[in-house]
Coordinates of C-alpha atoms in Angstrom, one line a residue:
X1 CA 43.9 -6.9 58.8
X2 CA 43.1 -4.5 61.6
X3 CA 45.2 -1.8 60.0
X4 CA 42.4 -1.4 57.5
X5 CA 40.1 -0.1 60.3
X6 CA 39.7 3.6 61.2
X7 CA 38.5 3.6 64.8
X8 CA 39.7 7.0 65.9
X9 CA 36.7 9.3 66.3
X10 CA 38.6 12.0 64.4
X11 CA 38.5 9.7 61.4
X12 CA 34.7 9.3 61.3
X13 CA 34.5 11.1 57.9
X14 CA 37.0 8.8 56.3
X15 CA 37.2 5.4 54.7
X16 CA 39.8 3.6 52.5
X17 CA 40.3 3.4 48.8
X18 CA 41.8 0.2 47.4
X19 CA 44.6 -0.2 45.0
X20 CA 43.6 -1.1 41.4
X21 CA 40.1 -2.3 42.3
X22 CA 38.7 1.2 42.9
X23 CA 40.2 2.6 39.7
X24 CA 38.7 -0.2 37.5
X25 CA 35.8 0.9 35.2
X26 CA 33.6 -1.8 36.8
X27 CA 30.3 0.0 37.2
X28 CA 27.7 0.5 34.4
X29 CA 26.2 4.0 34.7
X30 CA 24.1 3.7 31.5
X31 CA 23.6 1.2 28.8
X32 CA 21.1 0.9 25.9
X33 CA 19.0 -2.2 25.2
X34 CA 20.8 -2.4 21.8
X35 CA 24.2 -2.7 23.6
X36 CA 22.8 -5.4 25.9
X37 CA 21.5 -7.4 22.9
X38 CA 24.7 -7.0 21.0
X39 CA 27.0 -8.3 23.8
X40 CA 25.8 -9.0 27.3
X41 CA 29.4 -9.2 28.6
X42 CA 30.8 -5.7 28.6
X43 CA 34.5 -5.4 27.8
X44 CA 36.5 -2.3 28.7
X45 CA 40.2 -1.4 28.4
X46 CA 41.9 0.2 31.4
X47 CA 45.4 1.6 32.0
X48 CA 47.0 2.3 35.4
X49 CA 50.6 3.0 36.4
X50 CA 51.7 2.0 32.9
X51 CA 49.9 -1.4 32.9
X52 CA 47.1 -2.1 30.5
X53 CA 44.2 -4.3 31.7
X54 CA 41.1 -5.7 30.1
X55 CA 38.0 -5.6 32.2
X56 CA 34.9 -7.7 31.6
X57 CA 31.6 -7.3 33.4
X58 CA 29.0 -10.0 33.3
X59 CA 25.6 -9.0 34.5
X60 CA 23.5 -10.6 37.2
X61 CA 20.1 -12.3 36.6
X62 CA 17.8 -11.4 39.5
X63 CA 14.1 -12.1 40.1
X64 CA 11.6 -9.3 40.4
X65 CA 7.9 -9.5 41.3
X66 CA 5.5 -8.3 38.7
X67 CA 1.8 -8.7 38.9
X68 CA 2.1 -11.4 41.6
X69 CA 4.5 -13.4 39.5
X70 CA 8.3 -13.5 39.3
X71 CA 10.3 -12.5 36.3
X72 CA 14.0 -12.7 35.6
X73 CA 15.8 -9.5 34.7
X74 CA 19.4 -8.8 33.8
X75 CA 21.2 -6.1 35.8
X76 CA 24.7 -4.7 35.7
X77 CA 26.2 -3.2 38.8
X78 CA 25.6 0.6 38.6
X79 CA 25.4 3.7 40.7
X80 CA 23.2 2.0 43.3
X81 CA 25.5 -0.9 43.8
X82 CA 28.5 1.5 43.9
X83 CA 26.9 3.4 46.9
X84 CA 26.0 0.1 48.7
X85 CA 29.5 -1.2 48.2
X86 CA 31.0 2.1 49.6
X87 CA 28.8 1.8 52.7
X88 CA 29.7 -1.8 53.2
X89 CA 33.4 -0.8 53.2
X90 CA 32.7 2.1 55.5
X91 CA 31.0 -0.3 58.0
X92 CA 34.1 -2.5 57.7
X93 CA 36.6 0.3 58.6
X94 CA 34.3 1.3 61.5
X95 CA 34.8 -2.0 63.3
X96 CA 32.6 -4.5 61.4
X97 CA 35.4 -6.2 59.5
X98 CA 35.3 -10.0 59.9
X99 CA 36.7 -13.3 58.7
X100 CA 34.8 -16.3 57.3
X101 CA 36.2 -19.8 57.2
X102 CA 36.7 -21.1 53.7
X103 CA 38.3 -24.5 53.9
X104 CA 41.8 -24.1 55.4
X105 CA 41.7 -20.3 54.6
X106 CA 39.7 -17.3 55.8
X107 CA 38.0 -14.7 53.6
X108 CA 37.7 -11.1 54.6
X109 CA 34.3 -9.5 54.7
X110 CA 31.9 -7.3 56.7
X111 CA 29.1 -7.8 59.1
X112 CA 26.0 -5.6 58.6
X113 CA 22.3 -5.4 58.7
X114 CA 20.0 -4.0 55.9
X115 CA 18.8 -1.4 58.4
X116 CA 22.4 -0.3 58.9
X117 CA 22.9 0.0 55.2
X118 CA 19.7 2.0 54.6
X119 CA 20.4 4.3 57.6
X120 CA 23.9 5.2 56.4
X121 CA 22.7 5.6 52.8
X122 CA 20.0 7.9 53.9
X123 CA 22.4 9.9 56.1
X124 CA 24.5 10.6 52.9
X125 CA 21.4 11.4 50.9
X126 CA 21.2 8.1 49.0
X127 CA 17.8 6.7 50.0
X128 CA 16.8 3.2 49.0
X129 CA 14.0 0.8 50.2
X130 CA 14.9 -2.5 51.9
X131 CA 13.9 -4.3 48.7
X132 CA 16.2 -2.1 46.6
X133 CA 19.1 -2.7 49.0
X134 CA 18.5 -6.4 48.9
X135 CA 18.4 -6.4 45.1
X136 CA 21.7 -4.4 45.0
X137 CA 23.3 -7.0 47.2
X138 CA 21.9 -9.7 44.9
X139 CA 23.4 -7.9 41.9
X140 CA 26.8 -7.6 43.5
X141 CA 26.9 -11.2 44.6
X142 CA 25.9 -12.5 41.2
X143 CA 27.7 -10.1 38.8
X144 CA 31.1 -11.3 37.6
X145 CA 34.1 -9.0 37.2
X146 CA 37.1 -10.3 35.2
X147 CA 40.4 -8.4 35.1
X148 CA 43.1 -9.6 32.7
X149 CA 46.5 -8.6 31.5
X150 CA 48.5 -9.7 28.5
X151 CA 47.5 -11.6 25.4
X152 CA 47.4 -15.2 24.1
X153 CA 49.4 -17.7 26.1
X154 CA 50.8 -14.8 28.2
X155 CA 47.4 -13.7 29.3
X156 CA 46.7 -13.7 33.1
X157 CA 43.1 -13.3 34.2
X158 CA 41.3 -13.3 37.4
X159 CA 37.5 -13.4 37.9
X160 CA 35.3 -13.0 40.9
X161 CA 31.9 -11.7 42.1
X162 CA 31.8 -8.1 43.3
X163 CA 30.8 -9.7 46.6
X164 CA 32.4 -13.1 46.6
X165 CA 29.9 -14.6 49.0
X166 CA 26.8 -13.3 50.7
X167 CA 24.9 -14.7 53.8
X168 CA 21.5 -13.1 54.3
X169 CA 18.1 -14.4 55.5
X170 CA 15.4 -15.1 53.0
X171 CA 14.3 -12.0 51.3
X172 CA 10.7 -12.2 52.7
X173 CA 12.0 -12.6 56.2
X174 CA 14.4 -9.7 55.9
X175 CA 11.8 -7.4 54.6
X176 CA 9.9 -8.1 57.9
X177 CA 13.0 -7.8 60.1
X178 CA 15.9 -5.7 58.9
X179 CA 18.0 -6.1 62.1
X180 CA 19.2 -9.6 61.6
X181 CA 23.0 -9.8 60.9
X182 CA 24.3 -10.5 57.4
X183 CA 27.8 -11.2 56.2
X184 CA 29.4 -10.4 52.8
X185 CA 32.9 -11.2 51.7
X186 CA 34.7 -8.6 49.5
X187 CA 36.0 -9.2 46.0
X188 CA 39.3 -11.1 46.0
X189 CA 41.2 -8.0 44.9
X190 CA 39.9 -6.0 47.8
X191 CA 40.8 -8.8 50.2
X192 CA 44.3 -8.9 48.7
X193 CA 44.7 -5.2 49.2
X194 CA 43.6 -5.4 52.8
X195 CA 46.0 -8.2 53.5
X196 CA 48.9 -6.4 51.8
X197 CA 48.1 -2.9 53.0
X198 CA 47.5 -1.6 49.5
X199 CA 44.9 0.9 50.6
X200 CA 44.8 4.6 51.4
X201 CA 42.6 6.7 53.6
X202 CA 40.3 9.2 51.8
X203 CA 37.4 11.6 52.6
X204 CA 34.4 9.3 52.4
X205 CA 31.9 12.0 53.4
X206 CA 32.9 14.2 50.5
X207 CA 32.8 11.3 48.1
X208 CA 29.3 10.4 49.1
X209 CA 28.2 14.1 48.7
X210 CA 29.3 14.3 45.1
X211 CA 26.3 13.8 42.9
X212 CA 28.2 13.4 39.6
X213 CA 29.1 9.7 39.0
X214 CA 32.1 10.8 37.0
X215 CA 33.0 13.4 39.6
X216 CA 33.0 10.8 42.3
X217 CA 35.2 8.6 40.1
X218 CA 37.6 11.5 39.7
X219 CA 37.6 12.2 43.4
X220 CA 38.6 8.6 44.4
X221 CA 41.4 8.5 41.8
X222 CA 42.7 11.9 42.9
X223 CA 42.5 10.8 46.6
X224 CA 44.4 7.6 45.9
X225 CA 47.0 8.7 43.4
X226 CA 47.5 12.5 43.9
X227 CA 49.5 12.0 47.1
X228 CA 51.6 15.2 46.5
X229 CA 48.7 17.5 45.7
X230 CA 49.7 21.2 45.6
X231 CA 49.5 24.2 43.5
X232 CA 53.0 23.4 42.2
X233 CA 52.0 19.8 41.5
X234 CA 48.6 19.9 39.6
X235 CA 46.6 16.8 38.7
X236 CA 47.2 16.3 35.0
X237 CA 45.3 14.1 32.6
X238 CA 44.0 14.0 29.0
X239 CA 40.4 13.6 28.1
X240 CA 40.4 10.7 25.7
X241 CA 42.5 8.2 27.7
X242 CA 40.8 9.2 31.0
X243 CA 37.2 8.7 29.7
X244 CA 38.2 5.6 27.8
X245 CA 39.3 4.1 31.1
X246 CA 36.3 5.3 33.1
X247 CA 32.9 3.7 33.6
X248 CA 31.4 6.5 31.4
X249 CA 33.4 5.7 28.3
X250 CA 34.1 8.0 25.4
X251 CA 31.2 9.6 23.4
X252 CA 31.4 10.0 19.6
X253 CA 31.2 13.8 19.8
X254 CA 34.1 15.6 21.5
X255 CA 31.8 18.4 22.8
X256 CA 29.8 15.9 24.7
X257 CA 33.0 14.5 26.3
X258 CA 34.2 18.0 27.2
X259 CA 30.9 18.8 28.8
X260 CA 31.0 15.7 30.9
X261 CA 34.5 16.5 32.1
X262 CA 33.5 20.1 32.9
X263 CA 30.4 19.0 34.8
X264 CA 32.5 16.5 36.8
X265 CA 35.2 19.1 37.7
X266 CA 32.5 21.6 38.6
X267 CA 31.0 19.1 41.0
X268 CA 34.5 18.7 42.6
X269 CA 34.9 22.5 42.8
X270 CA 31.5 22.8 44.5
X271 CA 32.7 20.3 47.2
X272 CA 35.9 22.3 47.8
X273 CA 38.1 19.6 46.3
X274 CA 39.7 21.6 43.4
X275 CA 39.9 25.2 42.5
X276 CA 37.4 26.3 39.8
X277 CA 40.0 27.8 37.5
X278 CA 41.5 24.6 36.0
X279 CA 43.5 24.8 32.7
X280 CA 42.3 23.3 29.4
X281 CA 44.5 22.9 26.4
X282 CA 42.9 21.9 23.1
X283 CA 44.9 19.3 21.1
X284 CA 44.1 19.8 17.4
X285 CA 44.2 17.4 14.5
X286 CA 47.5 18.3 12.6
X287 CA 45.7 17.8 9.2
X288 CA 42.6 19.8 10.2
X289 CA 43.2 22.5 12.9
X290 CA 39.4 23.0 13.2
X291 CA 39.1 19.5 14.8
X292 CA 39.8 18.9 18.5
X293 CA 41.1 15.4 19.0
X294 CA 41.9 15.6 22.7
X295 CA 42.1 18.0 25.6
X296 CA 44.9 18.3 28.2
X297 CA 43.8 19.4 31.7
X298 CA 45.6 20.8 34.7
X299 CA 43.6 20.8 38.0
X300 CA 44.7 22.5 41.2
X301 CA 43.8 21.4 44.8
X302 CA 42.1 23.6 47.4
X303 CA 43.8 24.0 50.7
X304 CA 41.2 21.8 52.3
X305 CA 41.9 18.9 50.0
X306 CA 45.6 19.4 50.3
X307 CA 45.4 19.1 54.1
X308 CA 43.3 15.9 53.8
X309 CA 45.9 14.4 51.4
X310 CA 48.6 15.3 53.9
X311 CA 46.6 13.6 56.7
X312 CA 46.2 10.5 54.5
X313 CA 50.0 10.5 53.8
X314 CA 50.6 10.6 57.6
X315 CA 48.1 7.7 58.1
X316 CA 49.8 5.7 55.4
X317 CA 53.2 6.1 57.1
X318 CA 51.7 4.8 60.3
X319 CA 50.2 1.8 58.5
X320 CA 53.5 1.2 56.8
X321 CA 55.4 1.3 60.1
X322 CA 53.0 -1.0 61.9
X323 CA 52.9 -3.5 59.1
X324 CA 56.7 -3.6 59.1
X325 CA 56.7 -4.2 62.8
X326 CA 54.1 -7.0 62.5
X327 CA 56.3 -8.6 59.8
X328 CA 59.3 -8.5 62.1
X329 CA 57.3 -10.1 64.9
X330 CA 56.0 -12.8 62.6
X331 CA 59.5 -13.5 61.3
X332 CA 60.8 -13.9 64.8
X333 CA 58.0 -16.0 66.0
X334 CA 57.5 -18.3 62.9
X335 CA 60.3 -17.8 60.4
X336 CA 63.5 -16.9 62.1
X337 CA 66.1 -15.7 59.7
X338 CA 63.7 -15.1 56.8
X339 CA 61.7 -12.1 55.6
X340 CA 58.0 -12.0 55.3
X341 CA 56.8 -10.3 52.1
X342 CA 53.1 -10.9 52.8
X343 CA 52.6 -7.4 54.1
X344 CA 54.6 -5.5 51.6
X345 CA 53.3 -2.1 50.5
X346 CA 52.8 -0.9 47.0
X347 CA 56.0 -1.2 45.0
X348 CA 55.1 1.4 42.5
X349 CA 52.8 -0.8 40.3
X350 CA 49.3 -2.2 40.7
X351 CA 50.1 -5.3 38.8
X352 CA 48.3 -7.7 41.1
X353 CA 48.8 -10.6 38.7
X354 CA 52.4 -10.9 40.0
X355 CA 50.6 -12.1 43.2
X356 CA 47.8 -14.0 41.5
X357 CA 48.6 -17.3 43.0
X358 CA 48.7 -15.7 46.5
X359 CA 45.3 -14.0 45.9
X360 CA 43.7 -17.3 44.9
X361 CA 45.3 -19.2 47.8
X362 CA 44.2 -16.7 50.3

């Protein structure tokens, strides 16, 4: 578990991305009241490493004060919750990672204070009041995220809160004293990734500086999957499947989709992640060449981003080596003659449902 931490002072600008969980289109950046009335549980399709998943997001019902009285409102986890979750994970890698007893098992989480969250959010230019941070924590601990694979009798599904459990003082007390310790356990998929070393170091500071939601989503995917970034190995994607699998979704008009991609890529170029001269290839409708049905992109890394990717690769090699050593020690101490697969690294897929029973058990 300690392999997840980044305690070297030279790694102060970094955190970890998590396999599958961070790529899921789990946040809701915008939604109309009509969409909410039509279906309160949002369903999205997502494809990663050749595996197709279905993602369902059930909103939280939280209480707000209005005119001296409480009213219940329905909220989906959005950009605010995304930022708070990023800071919670940053605190975890900086030494606040902890375990909580859960029957015969232990769950992985993070110790924090509301003041810590607010201070780090403000440092990265995301300023929220104590009440807003508490509401974000409430939303994350109440919203449900279900990820499934397959259909019918072959369908595997796993459901959990964005924060599986949350221990805080009463809201009124915490608004008076923001220094009291809290503890939140991560989503089961995040805990599973930490236990099995399915995470990768990335530039947290740059991510928090990106003002475009879609640009930030791009950046985390590039940081996690573009491990061989170079001018000879560009990041390639197509507009339609990418947006369909993102929290933004696909707009009816192609020009709106193209504009969203260009703004996101421009935001990355401004943060010295990619070069500003990416390639766009229009894919036309064979029956009507005037109609663009998709766009293929090639994006090239800056030298700065390439060096950070190389550093992340080196860090991953260290984690791999230490995890293997820990497995050998465990095998000698507890299971002589057998292998321990509990700390295996990514085998080229992110099909966590192969390990579903292990996730539930742990």
